[in-house]
XYZ file of C-alpha atoms in Angstrom:
591
model
C 21.940 10.617 -43.815
C 19.855 10.511 -40.461
C 17.086 13.327 -39.444
C 16.383 12.993 -35.383
C 13.625 15.149 -34.006
C 13.042 14.555 -30.178
C 12.315 15.116 -26.827
C 9.701 17.272 -26.919
C 10.684 19.677 -29.909
C 7.864 21.731 -31.873
C 8.176 22.456 -35.100
C 5.193 25.378 -35.720
C 5.196 24.445 -39.839
C 6.195 21.709 -42.566
C 8.968 18.943 -41.920
C 10.212 17.696 -45.452
C 13.319 15.726 -45.947
C 14.698 15.543 -49.731
C 18.032 12.878 -50.239
C 18.489 10.892 -52.987
C 21.422 9.344 -52.391
C 21.861 6.541 -49.441
C 20.439 5.277 -46.633
C 17.829 8.224 -45.492
C 16.584 8.087 -42.381
C 13.918 9.958 -40.082
C 12.957 9.670 -36.665
C 10.144 12.073 -35.204
C 10.122 10.846 -31.314
C 7.982 12.801 -28.909
C 7.601 16.128 -30.990
C 5.284 17.976 -32.639
C 5.095 19.018 -35.930
C 2.261 22.197 -37.159
C 2.044 21.234 -40.689
C 2.752 18.066 -42.923
C 5.981 15.873 -43.190
C 7.036 14.975 -46.495
C 9.843 12.513 -47.324
C 11.377 11.977 -50.421
C 14.308 9.478 -50.653
C 15.446 7.397 -54.067
C 17.241 4.107 -53.734
C 18.414 2.576 -50.206
C 16.788 1.110 -47.116
C 15.217 4.045 -45.851
C 13.040 4.689 -42.958
C 10.315 6.957 -41.275
C 9.685 6.370 -37.953
C 7.192 7.982 -35.806
C 6.803 7.364 -32.001
C 4.554 9.589 -29.801
C 4.698 11.985 -32.432
C 1.825 14.560 -33.162
C 1.335 15.662 -36.557
C -1.153 18.539 -37.795
C -0.886 18.068 -41.192
C -0.690 14.934 -43.618
C 2.299 12.550 -43.063
C 3.885 11.136 -46.770
C 6.384 8.720 -47.353
C 7.509 8.270 -51.181
C 10.296 5.944 -51.350
C 11.945 4.477 -54.663
C 13.588 1.271 -54.344
C 15.081 -0.221 -51.569
C 14.174 -2.315 -48.206
C 11.926 0.601 -47.125
C 10.263 0.874 -43.598
C 7.474 2.992 -42.126
C 6.661 2.608 -38.815
C 4.047 5.029 -36.939
C 3.598 4.066 -32.977
C 1.638 5.518 -30.197
C 1.486 8.483 -32.355
C -1.478 11.218 -33.483
C -2.080 12.506 -37.611
C -4.381 14.978 -38.065
C -4.385 13.827 -41.820
C -3.959 11.761 -43.859
C -0.806 8.703 -44.054
C 0.592 7.942 -47.113
C 3.516 6.088 -48.394
C 4.469 4.906 -52.284
C 7.391 3.142 -53.062
C 8.309 1.098 -56.337
C 10.644 -1.722 -55.506
C 11.989 -3.863 -52.717
C 11.216 -5.441 -49.296
C 9.089 -3.002 -47.496
C 7.930 -3.094 -43.890
C 4.816 -0.919 -42.677
C 3.871 -0.343 -38.939
C 0.865 1.414 -37.595
C 0.300 0.116 -33.597
C -1.336 2.865 -30.803
C -1.922 5.272 -33.338
C -4.763 7.701 -34.723
C -5.166 8.763 -38.323
C -8.158 11.077 -38.835
C -7.869 11.026 -42.570
C -6.879 8.562 -44.419
C -4.590 5.597 -45.600
C -3.335 4.600 -48.297
C 0.191 2.069 -48.383
C 1.177 1.803 -52.284
C 4.090 -0.495 -52.376
C 5.554 -2.138 -55.261
C 7.333 -4.823 -56.305
C 8.641 -7.368 -54.143
C 7.750 -9.341 -50.710
C 6.254 -6.232 -48.216
C 4.385 -6.822 -44.740
C 1.877 -4.769 -43.113
C 0.802 -5.353 -39.124
C -1.769 -2.460 -38.526
C -2.551 -3.089 -35.238
C -4.782 -1.843 -32.324
C -5.072 1.951 -34.345
C -7.841 4.386 -35.799
C -8.302 5.622 -38.840
C -10.603 8.135 -39.155
C -11.057 7.738 -43.395
C -10.494 5.101 -45.244
C -7.932 2.511 -46.028
C -6.354 1.661 -48.861
C -3.379 -0.681 -49.236
C -1.970 -1.424 -52.998
C 0.343 -4.816 -52.505
C 2.861 -4.884 -55.630
C 4.073 -8.275 -56.856
C 5.275 -11.534 -55.091
C 4.451 -12.440 -51.698
C 3.095 -10.103 -49.655
C 1.636 -10.210 -45.534
C -1.177 -8.371 -43.800
C -2.005 -8.766 -40.484
C -5.066 -6.803 -38.940
C -5.711 -6.646 -35.235
C -7.320 -4.091 -33.466
C -7.752 -1.615 -35.493
C -11.295 0.674 -36.333
C -11.212 1.694 -39.815
C -14.388 4.740 -39.720
C -14.384 4.687 -43.922
C -13.980 2.060 -46.400
C -11.138 -0.765 -46.466
C -10.470 -2.209 -49.452
C -6.774 -4.303 -49.585
C -5.884 -5.437 -53.192
C -3.300 -7.961 -53.256
C -1.788 -8.533 -56.855
C 0.453 -11.087 -58.065
C 2.041 -12.780 -55.700
C 0.963 -15.404 -53.000
C -0.273 -13.247 -50.622
C -1.795 -13.820 -46.958
C -4.360 -11.478 -44.890
C -4.945 -12.245 -41.594
C -7.742 -10.441 -39.484
C -7.709 -10.776 -35.725
C -8.980 -9.440 -32.615
C -11.659 -7.307 -32.823
C -11.900 -4.552 -35.660
C -14.468 -2.444 -36.901
C -14.702 -1.622 -40.513
C -17.175 1.470 -41.255
C -18.104 1.034 -44.651
C -17.190 -1.585 -47.316
C -14.944 -4.040 -46.575
C -13.083 -5.439 -49.955
C -10.008 -7.445 -49.714
C -9.177 -9.259 -53.333
C -6.518 -12.021 -53.896
C -5.730 -11.121 -57.876
C -3.758 -12.449 -60.111
C -1.630 -14.289 -57.326
C -2.219 -17.740 -56.510
C -2.538 -19.043 -53.949
C -4.076 -16.404 -51.373
C -5.218 -16.929 -48.027
C -7.658 -14.869 -46.036
C -8.261 -15.847 -42.485
C -10.787 -13.643 -41.079
C -10.813 -14.365 -36.974
C -11.781 -12.598 -34.497
C -14.787 -10.648 -33.746
C -15.142 -8.005 -36.623
C -17.768 -4.737 -37.068
C -18.696 -4.203 -41.048
C -20.629 -1.794 -41.411
C -20.851 -1.575 -45.323
C -21.044 -5.374 -46.125
C -17.777 -7.112 -47.551
C -16.844 -8.463 -50.961
C -13.390 -11.072 -50.488
C -13.119 -12.711 -54.328
C -10.032 -14.674 -55.358
C -8.454 -16.576 -51.903
C -7.761 -20.040 -52.549
C -7.451 -20.932 -48.723
C -9.019 -19.254 -45.058
C -5.896 -19.967 -42.951
C -2.859 -18.236 -42.763
C 0.381 -20.238 -40.869
C 1.765 -18.776 -37.412
C 4.762 -19.160 -38.742
C 4.284 -16.698 -41.561
C 3.161 -13.875 -39.466
C 5.976 -14.993 -37.030
C 8.724 -14.449 -39.513
C 6.902 -11.639 -41.759
C 5.261 -9.871 -38.652
C 6.719 -10.500 -35.312
C 9.949 -10.803 -35.810
C 10.242 -8.909 -39.210
C 8.185 -5.635 -39.541
C 7.488 -5.098 -36.218
C 10.705 -5.960 -34.520
C 12.164 -3.869 -37.354
C 10.378 -1.064 -36.182
C 11.044 -1.350 -32.483
C 14.897 -1.211 -33.680
C 14.373 2.124 -35.741
C 12.595 3.688 -32.734
C 15.184 2.650 -30.999
C 18.234 3.882 -33.371
C 16.382 7.604 -34.478
C 17.112 8.131 -30.464
C 13.398 6.807 -28.750
C 13.255 9.040 -25.682
C 14.436 6.932 -22.198
C 11.381 6.423 -20.139
C 10.826 8.645 -17.742
C 11.587 6.750 -14.317
C 11.359 8.126 -10.663
C 12.399 6.999 -7.142
C 11.856 8.323 -3.688
C 14.472 7.631 -0.768
C 14.017 9.426 2.687
C 16.081 6.778 4.491
C 18.216 9.620 5.101
C 16.243 11.373 7.874
C 16.156 7.952 10.064
C 12.230 7.464 10.236
C 11.047 5.138 12.890
C 7.654 3.055 13.327
C 5.896 4.259 16.019
C 1.871 3.386 15.979
C 2.489 1.434 12.319
C 3.911 4.160 10.421
C 6.783 6.011 9.627
C 7.245 8.946 11.771
C 9.918 11.802 12.869
C 10.357 14.778 14.941
C 12.103 17.299 12.080
C 10.172 19.760 10.726
C 11.560 19.573 7.429
C 12.920 15.745 5.721
C 15.038 15.263 2.787
C 14.226 13.348 -0.087
C 16.303 11.802 -2.618
C 16.290 9.873 -5.568
C 16.816 9.284 -9.151
C 14.778 10.309 -12.247
C 15.718 11.429 -16.071
C 18.347 14.211 -15.826
C 16.703 17.630 -16.339
C 13.156 16.570 -15.054
C 11.537 18.700 -12.955
C 11.087 17.356 -9.006
C 7.918 19.242 -7.502
C 6.690 18.181 -3.961
C 2.672 18.326 -2.748
C 1.108 17.745 0.664
C -2.221 17.013 -0.491
C -3.560 20.610 -1.575
C -2.774 19.501 -5.612
C -1.008 22.421 -5.965
C 2.993 21.055 -6.074
C 3.913 24.057 -4.650
C 5.699 22.545 -1.798
C 9.007 22.651 -3.019
C 10.612 21.712 -6.152
C 14.397 21.128 -7.919
C 15.923 20.018 -10.981
C 17.174 16.376 -11.917
C 21.168 16.764 -12.053
C 22.766 15.429 -15.086
C 23.715 12.675 -13.313
C 20.178 11.228 -12.498
C 20.009 11.969 -9.032
C 18.469 14.725 -6.771
C 17.439 15.873 -3.447
C 14.394 18.137 -2.054
C 14.147 19.475 1.285
C 10.528 18.956 1.952
C 8.633 20.751 5.211
C 6.346 18.947 6.713
C 2.953 19.960 8.751
C 2.745 18.755 12.433
C 0.230 14.734 12.439
C -0.016 12.949 9.580
C 1.259 14.228 6.308
C 0.778 12.674 2.586
C 3.920 13.522 0.554
C 3.504 13.530 -3.074
C 6.737 13.423 -5.442
C 6.152 14.534 -8.855
C 8.461 14.208 -12.150
C 7.853 15.855 -15.124
C 9.988 15.578 -18.104
C 7.548 17.314 -21.189
C 4.406 15.524 -21.675
C 5.724 12.643 -18.996
C 5.102 12.757 -15.468
C 5.386 10.174 -12.465
C 3.817 10.263 -9.162
C 4.786 8.275 -5.927
C 3.102 9.400 -2.549
C 4.655 8.000 0.755
C 3.047 8.877 4.788
C 4.507 10.514 7.248
C 3.539 11.468 10.808
C 5.779 14.484 12.588
C 5.542 13.980 16.017
C 5.939 17.228 17.988
C 5.631 15.883 21.322
C 8.015 12.933 23.201
C 6.322 9.809 22.249
C 7.340 6.924 24.234
C 6.553 3.329 23.950
C 4.242 0.660 25.963
C 5.066 -2.466 25.318
C 2.604 -5.192 27.311
C 1.854 -9.024 26.827
C -0.668 -8.375 24.628
C 0.710 -5.986 22.010
C 2.536 -2.516 22.040
C 0.927 0.633 21.542
C 2.651 4.176 21.073
C 1.636 7.278 22.967
C 2.802 10.854 22.097
C 2.430 13.511 24.610
C 1.534 17.360 24.847
C 4.782 18.427 26.268
C 4.086 22.341 24.846
C 0.288 22.457 26.434
C 0.415 19.931 29.264
C 4.413 20.081 30.483
C 4.552 19.371 34.253
C 1.794 16.234 33.443
C 4.268 15.197 30.792
C 7.490 15.352 32.632
C 5.856 13.977 35.489
C 4.915 10.877 33.157
C 8.535 10.456 32.081
C 10.032 10.813 35.143
C 8.159 6.688 36.565
C 8.752 5.253 33.343
C 11.541 3.235 34.938
C 9.082 2.769 37.973
C 6.207 1.502 35.554
C 8.395 -1.213 34.816
C 6.240 -4.716 35.733
C 3.188 -2.133 36.488
C -0.588 -3.981 35.376
C -3.925 -2.610 34.122
C -5.526 -2.424 37.374
C -8.764 -0.811 36.027
C -10.948 -1.430 33.532
C -13.731 1.118 33.866
C -17.094 1.081 31.835
C -20.135 3.111 31.548
C -21.961 0.218 33.406
C -19.283 0.136 36.593
C -18.056 3.637 36.537
C -19.579 5.694 33.897
C -16.774 6.294 31.962
C -15.120 3.987 29.637
C -11.238 4.019 30.444
C -8.599 1.681 31.156
C -5.748 2.471 33.832
C -2.569 1.700 34.706
C 0.366 3.135 36.888
C -0.683 1.948 40.280
C 0.585 -1.487 40.810
C 3.263 -3.407 40.234
C 3.643 -7.098 39.821
C 6.414 -8.882 41.709
C 6.428 -12.465 41.380
C 2.603 -12.813 42.114
C 2.159 -9.749 44.770
C 1.038 -6.429 44.050
C 3.009 -3.708 45.419
C 2.344 0.441 45.217
C 4.271 2.647 42.778
C 6.349 4.545 45.129
C 4.866 8.551 44.114
C 6.923 11.465 44.120
C 5.367 14.893 44.457
C 1.385 16.199 43.397
C 0.928 17.620 39.933
C -1.388 20.454 39.665
C -3.573 20.671 36.884
C -3.242 21.821 33.414
C -6.397 20.479 31.716
C -8.030 23.020 28.619
C -10.362 22.324 26.349
C -7.994 21.986 23.283
C -7.314 18.145 24.552
C -10.543 16.976 25.979
C -11.322 13.616 27.337
C -11.884 11.993 23.783
C -11.232 8.325 22.602
C -7.000 7.368 22.268
C -6.253 9.994 25.261
C -4.430 9.598 28.099
C -4.902 11.187 30.539
C -3.738 11.581 34.777
C -5.887 9.762 37.210
C -6.359 11.485 40.691
C -8.677 12.126 43.671
C -11.126 15.073 43.442
C -8.764 17.309 44.267
C -7.721 18.895 40.855
C -3.980 19.029 41.480
C -3.362 15.399 43.218
C -1.781 13.851 40.062
C 1.105 11.608 40.883
C 1.695 8.021 38.925
C -1.387 6.626 37.772
C -3.087 7.584 34.350
C -6.325 6.459 31.652
C -6.557 6.166 28.334
C -9.817 6.718 27.064
C -11.779 3.979 25.147
C -14.688 6.081 24.279
C -15.203 9.656 24.270
C -15.562 10.858 28.170
C -16.784 14.340 28.082
C -18.137 14.124 31.021
C -14.135 14.294 32.509
C -14.172 17.684 30.938
C -17.340 19.491 32.427
C -16.906 19.228 35.713
C -15.632 22.401 37.642
C -12.117 20.571 37.523
C -11.383 18.681 34.081
C -8.975 15.820 34.340
C -5.454 16.613 32.398
C -5.367 14.649 28.983
C -1.500 15.265 28.114
C -1.456 12.482 25.030
C -2.802 10.452 22.567
C -1.906 7.360 21.448
C -0.723 6.563 17.872
C -1.791 5.333 14.507
C -3.158 1.746 14.982
C -2.160 1.741 19.100
C -5.591 1.784 19.935
C -6.508 -1.669 19.179
C -4.817 -3.197 21.608
C -5.805 -0.443 24.021
C -9.284 -2.315 23.182
C -7.900 -5.848 23.476
C -7.222 -4.650 26.875
C -10.576 -2.976 27.244
C -12.269 -6.146 26.418
C -10.263 -8.254 28.948
C -12.842 -10.236 31.478
C -12.732 -8.560 34.981
C -12.201 -9.829 38.271
C -12.479 -8.434 42.148
C -9.195 -9.214 43.981
C -9.199 -6.898 46.313
C -9.506 -9.764 49.080
C -6.092 -10.481 48.114
C -3.955 -7.121 48.377
C -4.257 -3.782 49.785
C -2.502 -1.343 47.510
C -2.433 2.261 48.678
C -4.856 4.575 46.417
C -5.482 1.379 43.778
C -8.328 0.130 43.946
C -8.428 -3.623 42.643
C -12.032 -4.360 41.809
C -12.014 -4.020 37.479
C -8.782 -5.737 37.050
C -8.658 -7.116 33.369
C -6.914 -10.593 33.906
C -6.207 -13.019 31.066
C -7.007 -16.113 32.069
C -8.583 -17.904 35.649
C -4.912 -19.296 37.019
C -4.424 -18.188 40.455
C -1.318 -19.050 42.834
C -2.126 -22.157 45.141
C -2.928 -21.337 48.328
C -1.872 -23.905 51.504
C -4.190 -24.519 54.076
C -3.488 -24.127 57.411
C -2.446 -27.276 59.613
C -2.879 -31.266 58.960
C -5.551 -33.327 57.268
C -6.129 -37.018 57.346
C -8.493 -38.989 55.672
C -9.181 -42.459 57.074
C -9.336 -45.849 54.705
C -12.784 -46.505 55.593
C -13.873 -43.776 54.357
C -12.829 -42.068 51.563
C -14.982 -39.309 51.646
C -14.261 -37.049 54.800
C -11.209 -34.887 55.928
C -10.859 -34.292 59.826
C -8.479 -31.432 59.941
C -5.643 -31.192 63.120
C -4.870 -27.059 63.625
C -6.999 -26.423 60.495
C -9.687 -23.446 59.851
C -11.888 -24.957 57.145
C -14.639 -22.377 57.625
C -12.608 -19.226 57.786
C -10.131 -20.615 54.415
C -12.496 -22.511 52.366
C -15.983 -22.136 50.436
C -17.854 -24.828 49.162
C -17.001 -25.283 45.358
C -13.388 -24.752 46.094
C -10.906 -27.052 44.833
C -8.264 -29.150 47.463
C -5.859 -30.390 46.991
C -3.733 -33.371 49.162
C -1.046 -34.660 47.900
C -1.225 -35.065 44.201
C -5.320 -36.065 44.268
C -7.383 -32.972 43.577
C -10.844 -32.637 43.900
C -13.594 -30.055 45.598
C -15.315 -29.453 48.980
C -18.950 -29.626 48.753
C -19.805 -29.286 52.124
C -17.989 -27.774 54.893
C -19.139 -29.181 58.739
C -16.318 -27.081 61.153
C -13.173 -25.815 61.057
C -11.838 -29.406 61.239
C -14.337 -31.145 58.614
C -15.387 -31.222 55.519
C -16.650 -33.662 53.066
C -14.793 -33.957 49.510
C -16.489 -34.562 46.096
C -15.266 -37.457 45.124
C -13.645 -40.269 46.927
C -9.772 -40.205 48.074
C -7.663 -42.522 45.859
C -5.603 -42.924 48.652
C -6.285 -42.518 52.986
C -3.495 -39.499 53.937
C -2.599 -38.716 57.306
C -1.193 -35.905 58.808
C -0.942 -34.177 55.092
C -0.293 -30.724 54.016
C -3.178 -29.618 51.337
C -3.653 -26.355 49.100
C -6.586 -24.402 47.419
C -7.076 -23.403 44.532
C -9.212 -19.700 45.596
C -5.648 -17.762 46.128
C -4.727 -14.613 43.979
C -4.050 -14.825 40.433
C -1.338 -16.195 38.955
C 1.651 -14.218 37.367
C 0.298 -15.343 33.701
C -3.328 -13.601 34.224
C -2.207 -10.113 34.532
C -2.059 -8.022 31.963
C 1.620 -6.034 32.414
C 3.699 -3.846 31.081
C 6.987 -5.439 30.670
C 8.758 -1.239 29.956
C 7.419 1.928 29.331
C 10.519 4.173 27.799
C 10.530 7.075 25.686
C 10.665 6.243 22.179
C 11.409 9.819 20.187
C 12.447 12.768 22.722
C 10.252 16.005 21.890
C 11.204 17.816 19.029
C 14.226 20.971 19.272
């Protein structure tokens, strides 16, 4: 016969099981008993298995003949734990448990095995092993009271390993039987002294521990827990894939106000959702009989940390994920130094957002044409939207009608925001924009503040800061782009476009450092220190005598007659600019 008390059942009083015929089994798993547990059996391989149980009184297993098993795992017993058997191969396992009272194991004839591990005994420990070969393993045991291990007739073995504490007198005796072994290993504390007479050996073989304890008593206890209804461990999975989140600013992002969370857990478990307050009242559902659940989770605008909690009795598991809810349109800026994403303030600055979105296709191959610093302009920004790179030439972006100012104190010029560049006229914004790399609140303090219409998301400012930290150059001598200043252009390298010099050059073989020009404009097109390339020979100019005569820094490798030449003092090469290959909508405004 079998009696199982499982799944968080609470018994207010005592549990008594009396069975004098056949094999008897009692399993108490994740349950609570308010009184005593008493089991009285006769012949048979009888089993008492406690797993994650709480017993307020005593536990007594009075077994007669048979190969009996007492297993106590991850349990708490407020009173005493007792086993009395008369004959049989008995297995006793006490693991990861607390017994506040005394523990008394009195086994009769035949070979018995005791595994007392990782547990605490608040009272005394008494082991009376009867005739035949008995084995005791103690590992990680704390006994507050006395410890008495009486090993009677037979070849008995005790191994003490790990860290153990014996609060009062410790006695272990190999009585009558020979040869007996006591192996005191590990780290042990004996609070009241010790006496260990009548042992002929100080070593217990590993093979014996494996056969009698690991593969014997412990394996049998594990099997009993499964057979007698050990509860399935609580599980929890979380799946948000149905929401089709995107990555913006290196974070999961959506424009949904409510997201669907699905997953699996233990059937009947309660699923609760929390958004950071620790109350788990945002949403709730119950796991179905098929072990699946779906819960709709309302999320706030901006950053959200969503925690999903599964509860099954006393067991709980949680998982969390972060999700950013965008209210406005998100655009992606893809450049040759990295990508960043911007969310716009569609509701607060609708005209500026619509204006920017209308320019997006025209921003293809546009450059960052300005880095403003406190030193050079009083503000710290990067600026774009004014010029497009066509080959090696810069041209202006065709602009639409100007946009009226929409600035507000709700959106100051703080680090990470994007704003509209304009003239002193507050209603003159067109295609140009800037991103604040520091707090530039002076731009808010004027009578007509600059309109902030979006913010960089997530880790996007890492890319913006890289652009800001790039060395700047004045290239205004090469290009004139209406309304676009080119005095502080960030350039990735010093590569330039070779410029062909006017006229032809001759270098006589009798003087390979002097160049004579025909139709040349040396004083206009060159300065001392510029490079000059004639054929496949390159050197520098160290002196310019006139429009038709200059001196080379090194001797020419050969003579030249009416040759053409180039210099490196042209505009930047195409790979020197920071270029946006695309600026496009990644996620539309939520509807």
